Amino acid sequence: MVDVSQHTLVPEHTVLDDEEVESVLQEYNVEKTNLPKIKRKDPALPDDAEPGDVIKIVRNSRTTDIAVVYRLVIE
């Protein structure tokens, strides 16, 4: 079986701790529930991701070289 999360085209997904989440929410002046969502069953998510966690996704971008986005894990 293929592990999709290890494929070269899948960007890095990292679960943020509570302190990092608060920092992100303050930086963007949003509530956790206002973040874009990602389903728990998404194969790119780390195995330890649980509903309610915030995921940091770092991907390549043509315009900015690296793009960082955040997603809230839902069921």
XYZ file of N, CA, C and O in Angstrom, residues 15-16 18 21 32-33 35-42 45-55 71-75:
120
model
N 1.111 19.346 12.998
C 0.123 19.676 14.028
C 0.737 20.726 14.951
O 1.849 20.545 15.454
N 0.019 21.831 15.158
C 0.514 22.902 16.031
C 0.119 22.631 17.479
O -0.953 22.098 17.752
N -0.772 24.149 21.415
C -1.708 25.195 21.851
C -1.104 26.595 21.787
O -1.773 27.555 21.408
N -0.959 27.731 18.185
C -2.311 28.022 17.700
C -2.736 29.415 18.157
O -3.239 30.215 17.355
N -10.710 30.152 16.011
C -10.308 28.841 15.491
C -11.311 28.328 14.456
O -10.928 27.767 13.431
N -12.587 28.543 14.712
C -13.623 28.043 13.811
C -13.690 28.800 12.482
O -14.353 28.341 11.558
N -11.035 29.316 10.624
C -9.990 28.773 9.748
C -10.606 27.840 8.713
O -11.631 27.208 8.977
N -9.982 27.728 7.537
C -10.450 26.727 6.567
C -10.363 25.339 7.194
O -9.548 25.099 8.087
N -11.190 24.426 6.735
C -11.288 23.095 7.345
C -10.543 22.041 6.516
O -10.354 22.208 5.317
N -10.158 20.965 7.195
C -9.606 19.783 6.549
C -10.161 18.579 7.296
O -10.227 18.585 8.522
N -10.618 17.584 6.561
C -11.226 16.412 7.199
C -10.170 15.502 7.800
O -9.073 15.358 7.268
N -10.515 14.887 8.922
C -9.613 13.991 9.640
C -9.160 12.827 8.760
O -8.063 12.326 8.890
N -9.982 12.410 7.836
C -9.653 11.264 6.992
C -8.766 11.630 5.797
O -8.441 10.765 4.989
N -8.372 12.898 5.688
C -7.486 13.305 4.597
C -6.182 12.523 4.715
O -5.541 12.539 5.758
N -2.814 14.082 6.232
C -2.676 14.489 7.637
C -1.766 13.541 8.409
O -1.758 12.338 8.151
N -1.041 14.085 9.390
C -0.261 13.215 10.284
C -1.196 12.301 11.068
O -2.346 12.646 11.328
N -0.714 11.136 11.443
C -1.537 10.157 12.161
C -2.040 10.671 13.501
O -3.097 10.247 13.966
N -1.298 11.581 14.134
C -1.693 12.061 15.464
C -2.669 13.238 15.417
O -3.045 13.772 16.455
N -3.119 13.651 14.224
C -4.066 14.769 14.116
C -5.452 14.330 14.564
O -5.934 13.276 14.183
N -6.068 15.150 15.402
C -7.400 14.884 15.947
C -8.324 16.050 15.601
O -7.856 17.169 15.392
N -9.638 15.809 15.547
C -10.566 16.927 15.324
C -10.342 18.031 16.374
O -10.158 17.752 17.548
N -10.286 19.271 15.907
C -10.020 20.407 16.790
C -8.580 20.889 16.710
O -8.273 21.995 17.131
N -7.690 20.063 16.163
C -6.289 20.475 15.996
C -6.167 21.449 14.840
O -6.986 21.465 13.922
N -5.120 22.271 14.886
C -4.806 23.169 13.785
C -3.551 22.638 13.107
O -2.562 22.312 13.766
N -3.612 22.545 11.775
C -2.520 22.008 10.978
C -1.859 23.148 10.219
O -2.532 23.993 9.629
N -5.121 25.008 8.672
C -6.407 24.338 8.540
C -6.844 23.780 9.903
O -6.016 23.317 10.682
N -8.147 23.800 10.142
C -8.731 23.207 11.337
C -9.203 21.809 10.984
O -9.952 21.627 10.014
N -8.788 20.812 11.770
C -9.189 19.433 11.516
C -10.613 19.229 12.019
O -10.935 19.589 13.150
N -11.455 18.687 11.130
C -12.831 18.358 11.511
C -13.054 16.867 11.295
O -12.248 16.191 10.668
N -14.149 16.358 11.818
C -14.481 14.935 11.711
C -14.787 14.539 10.322
O -14.604 14.540 9.349
